[in-house]
Amino acid sequence: MTNKSTIAQVGRHVGETVTIGAWVNNKRSSGKIQFLQLRDGSGYIQGVIVKSEVSEDIWNDAKSLTQESSLYVTGVVREEPRSQSGFELTVTGIEIIHLTENYPITPKEHGVDFLMDHRHLWLRSAKQRAVLIVRAEIIRAVQEFFNSNGFTKVDPPILTPSSAEGTTELFHIKYFDEDAYLTQSGQLYMEAAAMALGKVYSFGPTFRAEKSKTRRHLIEFWMIEPEMAFVDHEESLRIQEQFVSHIVQSVLKNCAKELETIGRDVSKLEQIQGEFPRITYDEAIAFLQGEGFDIPWGEDFGAPHETAIADKYNKPVFITHWPAHIKAFYMKPDPTRPEVVLCADMIAPEGYGEIIGGSQRIDDPALMEERFNEHNLAREAYQWYMDLRTYGSVPHSGFGLGLERTVAWICGLDHVRETIPFPRMLYRLYP
Ligand code: 4AD
Ligand code: MG
């Protein structure tokens, strides 16, 4: 019996014979020696087969292997400083599991539509694998940050009777005889949870039936939404800085190999720590107008506006104090200037756009009633939300981090379609 190992763990078996379940990533031969580039999900290793040292059967089995064929390969682990993994396998046995014919994704270039149609196979490529590992590390760092700062994870519902972020982007479904919607944001429920548990966060899928076909929009995306009782806008911004810095520094520390595979310039990420710059919406408008943008006060920003502002800084920038009428109904007005609200969007550097939206929430019951009317919201559906203001209302704040945009920024990907295993986009539901 030989040792079973994964590629990631071969370092524990130098000089020993191990068996690894693997796929053939690539192959080359120099007549008397065959080189198998093997992958098993945990890593990559080269298997070397020397004709004079193996039986004819093993030699011929190795010859028959094609890209993405699967096998159990047995061999002796050797240190090999010149290889990426640091190890090599001198092959002594091969058990073919499945011979693959005509694997559609070859080492040549493929168009994006072709790759998206084969997303289930594209995931096996080195870069896509690295992105998913970074995504998992971001999720781990998010949970670490909140779990070690006194937050409790709470799961809001996916099926909801009302909207959180405006009624135009809702996915409508039938809930037996009632109308229901897929959640756009767990925030309103997280406010209820914060009144029960103090500091809470959620992590889950959210849905926007947005007819936007941009590099930043998904129909289904994952959001991290903390909500904090007795925390004002100012304190929330501080927490956001620490939170985002923790994520970036964790990825730098734990995913150096993956960032290299992706080709990310890490010097840009190393600067993400400490305080982040802030500008008000008013200052942003003045700056944009000075740059020649034709944008009046009161209008929302598009991607070009965000990028022009972000380009002034080498860290994420907060744009604060937005006009109330272009933001969600629940945001608390600035007491000194009620036409703007206590909110901020965090814009990532290098043109990756808004990664966080957050605000202090309205805690005054009378003002909340006014907002329901102004926004024509079906009052009955929000009675429970009103109760949070009726019974022991407190100042509270929260924010939402879009996971996929964060992955795109940290990995330096120009489209969010590569940040999630199976992206749901306008006109794409397959595979
Ligand atoms: O700014 P948004 O809409 O804020 C909210 O939903 C708040 N209720 C969050 C809160 O305060 N609890 O969305 C938050 C973030 C955005 O900054 C962006 O990163 C991401 O979610 N996001 C999207 N990501 C991908 N595709 C989309 N269509 C997105 N829409 C928003
Ligand atoms: Mg937003």
Short mmCIF file of C-alpha atoms in Angstrom, two decimals, residues 192-414:
data_model
loop_
_atom_site.label_atom_id
_atom_site.label_comp_id
_atom_site.label_asym_id
_atom_site.label_seq_id
_atom_site.Cartn_x
_atom_site.Cartn_y
_atom_site.Cartn_z
CA ALA A 192 -34.51 44.14 13.66
CA ALA A 193 -31.67 41.73 14.53
CA ALA A 194 -29.46 44.61 15.74
CA MET A 195 -32.21 45.63 18.18
CA ALA A 196 -32.07 42.08 19.55
CA LEU A 197 -28.33 41.37 19.45
CA GLY A 198 -26.55 44.76 19.25
CA LYS A 199 -24.02 44.13 16.51
CA VAL A 200 -24.92 41.70 13.74
CA TYR A 201 -23.88 40.84 10.21
CA SER A 202 -25.31 38.82 7.39
CA PHE A 203 -23.73 37.15 4.41
CA GLY A 204 -25.97 35.90 1.67
CA PRO A 205 -27.18 36.14 -1.90
CA THR A 206 -29.16 39.19 -3.03
CA PHE A 207 -31.01 39.77 -6.29
CA ARG A 208 -31.55 42.79 -8.50
CA ALA A 209 -33.63 42.62 -11.65
CA GLU A 210 -31.51 45.39 -13.08
CA LYS A 211 -31.37 45.80 -16.83
CA SER A 212 -27.75 46.93 -16.53
CA LYS A 213 -25.18 45.26 -18.69
CA THR A 214 -21.96 46.61 -17.21
CA ARG A 215 -18.70 45.21 -15.92
CA ARG A 216 -19.92 45.84 -12.35
CA HIS A 217 -23.44 44.43 -12.30
CA LEU A 218 -24.67 40.96 -11.55
CA ILE A 219 -28.31 39.93 -11.22
CA GLU A 220 -27.44 37.63 -8.32
CA PHE A 221 -24.63 38.78 -6.06
CA TRP A 222 -23.50 38.19 -2.49
CA MET A 223 -23.55 40.89 0.10
CA ILE A 224 -22.12 41.27 3.59
CA GLU A 225 -24.39 43.50 5.70
CA PRO A 226 -23.43 44.54 9.22
CA GLU A 227 -25.93 46.49 11.32
CA MET A 228 -24.99 48.14 14.61
CA ALA A 229 -27.14 49.57 17.40
CA PHE A 230 -25.85 52.75 19.13
CA VAL A 231 -23.37 53.40 16.29
CA ASP A 232 -23.55 56.66 14.34
CA HIS A 233 -22.46 57.46 10.79
CA GLU A 234 -18.98 58.59 11.85
CA GLU A 235 -18.22 55.46 13.84
CA SER A 236 -19.54 53.29 11.02
CA LEU A 237 -17.03 54.85 8.59
CA ARG A 238 -14.19 53.96 10.97
CA ILE A 239 -15.38 50.36 11.13
CA GLN A 240 -15.62 50.22 7.32
CA GLU A 241 -11.98 51.33 6.95
CA GLN A 242 -10.76 48.71 9.39
CA PHE A 243 -12.95 46.06 7.80
CA VAL A 244 -11.76 46.63 4.23
CA SER A 245 -8.13 46.95 5.33
CA HIS A 246 -8.40 43.64 7.17
CA ILE A 247 -9.78 41.90 4.07
CA VAL A 248 -7.04 43.22 1.77
CA GLN A 249 -4.22 42.51 4.20
CA SER A 250 -5.53 38.96 4.80
CA VAL A 251 -5.57 38.23 1.07
CA LEU A 252 -2.03 39.61 0.69
CA LYS A 253 -0.85 37.41 3.53
CA ASN A 254 -2.65 34.19 2.65
CA CYS A 255 -3.04 34.28 -1.14
CA ALA A 256 0.33 35.49 -2.46
CA LYS A 257 0.58 32.55 -4.87
CA GLU A 258 -2.93 33.08 -6.22
CA LEU A 259 -2.40 36.83 -6.73
CA GLU A 260 0.72 35.97 -8.70
CA THR A 261 -1.17 33.47 -10.86
CA ILE A 262 -3.78 36.14 -11.56
CA GLY A 263 -1.07 38.69 -12.33
CA ARG A 264 -2.16 41.26 -9.73
CA ASP A 265 0.12 44.24 -8.95
CA VAL A 266 0.21 43.79 -5.17
CA SER A 267 2.02 47.08 -4.49
CA LYS A 268 -1.35 48.80 -5.05
CA LEU A 269 -2.98 46.57 -2.43
CA GLU A 270 -0.23 47.00 0.13
CA GLN A 271 -1.29 50.63 0.59
CA ILE A 272 -4.79 49.68 1.75
CA GLN A 273 -4.61 50.36 5.48
CA GLY A 274 -5.17 53.16 7.96
CA GLU A 275 -7.66 55.95 7.33
CA PHE A 276 -9.37 56.35 3.97
CA PRO A 277 -9.90 59.74 2.31
CA ARG A 278 -13.38 61.30 2.41
CA ILE A 279 -15.13 63.85 0.29
CA THR A 280 -18.68 65.10 0.48
CA TYR A 281 -21.07 64.77 -2.43
CA ASP A 282 -20.91 68.58 -2.79
CA GLU A 283 -17.12 68.51 -3.09
CA ALA A 284 -17.35 65.63 -5.54
CA ILE A 285 -19.78 67.56 -7.75
CA ALA A 286 -17.53 70.64 -7.71
CA PHE A 287 -14.54 68.50 -8.62
CA LEU A 288 -16.37 66.73 -11.45
CA GLN A 289 -17.66 70.01 -12.87
CA GLY A 290 -14.09 71.34 -12.74
CA GLU A 291 -12.99 68.29 -14.72
CA GLY A 292 -15.52 69.16 -17.41
CA PHE A 293 -18.31 66.71 -16.50
CA ASP A 294 -21.77 68.05 -17.25
CA ILE A 295 -23.42 66.96 -13.99
CA PRO A 296 -25.72 69.16 -11.89
CA TRP A 297 -26.10 68.93 -8.11
CA GLY A 298 -28.70 66.30 -7.27
CA GLU A 299 -27.82 63.75 -9.90
CA ASP A 300 -26.48 60.26 -9.17
CA PHE A 301 -23.01 59.26 -10.33
CA GLY A 302 -22.24 56.81 -13.09
CA ALA A 303 -19.09 54.72 -13.51
CA PRO A 304 -17.09 57.49 -15.26
CA HIS A 305 -17.80 59.90 -12.39
CA GLU A 306 -16.81 57.35 -9.77
CA THR A 307 -13.61 56.52 -11.61
CA ALA A 308 -12.61 60.19 -12.02
CA ILE A 309 -12.95 60.66 -8.26
CA ALA A 310 -11.24 57.36 -7.34
CA ASP A 311 -8.28 58.20 -9.59
CA LYS A 312 -7.29 61.02 -7.22
CA TYR A 313 -6.47 58.52 -4.47
CA ASN A 314 -4.49 55.33 -3.91
CA LYS A 315 -6.98 54.06 -1.31
CA PRO A 316 -10.74 53.60 -1.33
CA VAL A 317 -12.53 56.94 -0.95
CA PHE A 318 -15.78 57.69 0.92
CA ILE A 319 -18.25 59.96 -0.80
CA THR A 320 -20.51 61.20 2.00
CA HIS A 321 -23.66 63.31 2.50
CA TRP A 322 -25.62 62.52 -0.67
CA PRO A 323 -28.84 64.31 -1.62
CA ALA A 324 -31.70 62.55 0.17
CA HIS A 325 -33.84 62.20 -2.95
CA ILE A 326 -31.36 59.95 -4.79
CA LYS A 327 -30.82 57.60 -1.85
CA ALA A 328 -32.94 54.96 -0.11
CA PHE A 329 -35.95 55.89 2.06
CA TYR A 330 -34.43 54.76 5.37
CA MET A 331 -31.37 57.06 5.49
CA LYS A 332 -31.16 59.63 8.29
CA PRO A 333 -31.01 63.27 7.22
CA ASP A 334 -28.06 65.38 8.36
CA PRO A 335 -29.58 67.39 11.26
CA THR A 336 -27.69 70.52 10.15
CA ARG A 337 -28.77 70.17 6.50
CA PRO A 338 -31.78 67.89 5.99
CA GLU A 339 -31.54 67.87 2.18
CA VAL A 340 -28.55 65.52 2.48
CA VAL A 341 -28.36 62.20 4.34
CA LEU A 342 -25.79 60.63 6.69
CA CYS A 343 -24.52 58.06 4.25
CA ALA A 344 -21.42 57.11 2.32
CA ASP A 345 -20.49 55.11 -0.72
CA MET A 346 -17.01 53.61 -0.62
CA ILE A 347 -15.40 53.74 -4.06
CA ALA A 348 -12.54 51.33 -4.69
CA PRO A 349 -9.33 52.57 -6.32
CA GLU A 350 -8.25 51.78 -9.89
CA GLY A 351 -11.73 52.18 -11.36
CA TYR A 352 -13.48 49.25 -9.65
CA GLY A 353 -16.42 51.38 -8.55
CA GLU A 354 -18.64 51.36 -5.48
CA ILE A 355 -17.90 48.44 -3.17
CA ILE A 356 -19.84 49.62 -0.09
CA GLY A 357 -23.07 51.52 0.40
CA GLY A 358 -23.97 52.45 3.97
CA SER A 359 -25.75 54.94 6.19
CA GLN A 360 -27.11 55.89 9.56
CA ARG A 361 -30.79 54.90 9.64
CA ILE A 362 -33.81 57.03 10.49
CA ASP A 363 -34.72 56.43 14.13
CA ASP A 364 -37.52 59.01 14.44
CA PRO A 365 -40.96 57.36 13.98
CA ALA A 366 -42.65 60.49 12.60
CA LEU A 367 -40.01 61.04 9.95
CA MET A 368 -40.17 57.37 8.98
CA GLU A 369 -43.94 57.72 8.40
CA GLU A 370 -43.27 60.72 6.16
CA ARG A 371 -40.78 58.75 4.10
CA PHE A 372 -43.20 55.84 3.59
CA ASN A 373 -45.64 58.34 2.09
CA GLU A 374 -43.07 60.15 -0.04
CA HIS A 375 -41.81 56.84 -1.48
CA ASN A 376 -45.31 55.38 -1.95
CA LEU A 377 -44.41 52.28 -0.01
CA ALA A 378 -47.22 49.89 0.91
CA ARG A 379 -47.50 50.84 4.57
CA GLU A 380 -48.88 47.47 5.81
CA ALA A 381 -45.86 45.57 4.53
CA TYR A 382 -43.59 47.77 6.67
CA GLN A 383 -45.52 47.72 9.95
CA TRP A 384 -42.92 45.46 11.54
CA TYR A 385 -40.13 47.83 10.39
CA MET A 386 -42.04 50.75 11.92
CA ASP A 387 -42.25 48.83 15.20
CA LEU A 388 -38.46 49.06 15.47
CA ARG A 389 -38.95 52.84 15.76
CA THR A 390 -41.99 52.57 18.03
CA TYR A 391 -40.42 50.35 20.67
CA GLY A 392 -37.07 51.50 22.03
CA SER A 393 -35.77 53.27 18.94
CA VAL A 394 -32.01 53.93 19.02
CA PRO A 395 -29.46 55.51 16.68
CA HIS A 396 -28.06 52.79 14.45
CA SER A 397 -26.01 52.38 11.29
CA GLY A 398 -25.00 49.71 8.85
CA PHE A 399 -23.56 49.06 5.45
CA GLY A 400 -23.37 46.52 2.65
CA LEU A 401 -20.20 45.28 0.98
CA GLY A 402 -20.65 43.74 -2.47
CA LEU A 403 -18.53 40.60 -2.49
CA GLU A 404 -18.06 40.29 -6.25
CA ARG A 405 -16.93 43.87 -6.76
CA THR A 406 -14.51 43.41 -3.90
CA VAL A 407 -13.13 40.24 -5.51
CA ALA A 408 -12.83 42.07 -8.86
CA TRP A 409 -10.87 44.89 -7.25
CA ILE A 410 -8.55 42.73 -5.15
CA CYS A 411 -7.86 40.35 -8.06
CA GLY A 412 -7.65 43.19 -10.60
CA LEU A 413 -10.30 41.63 -12.90
CA ASP A 414 -11.99 43.90 -15.36
#
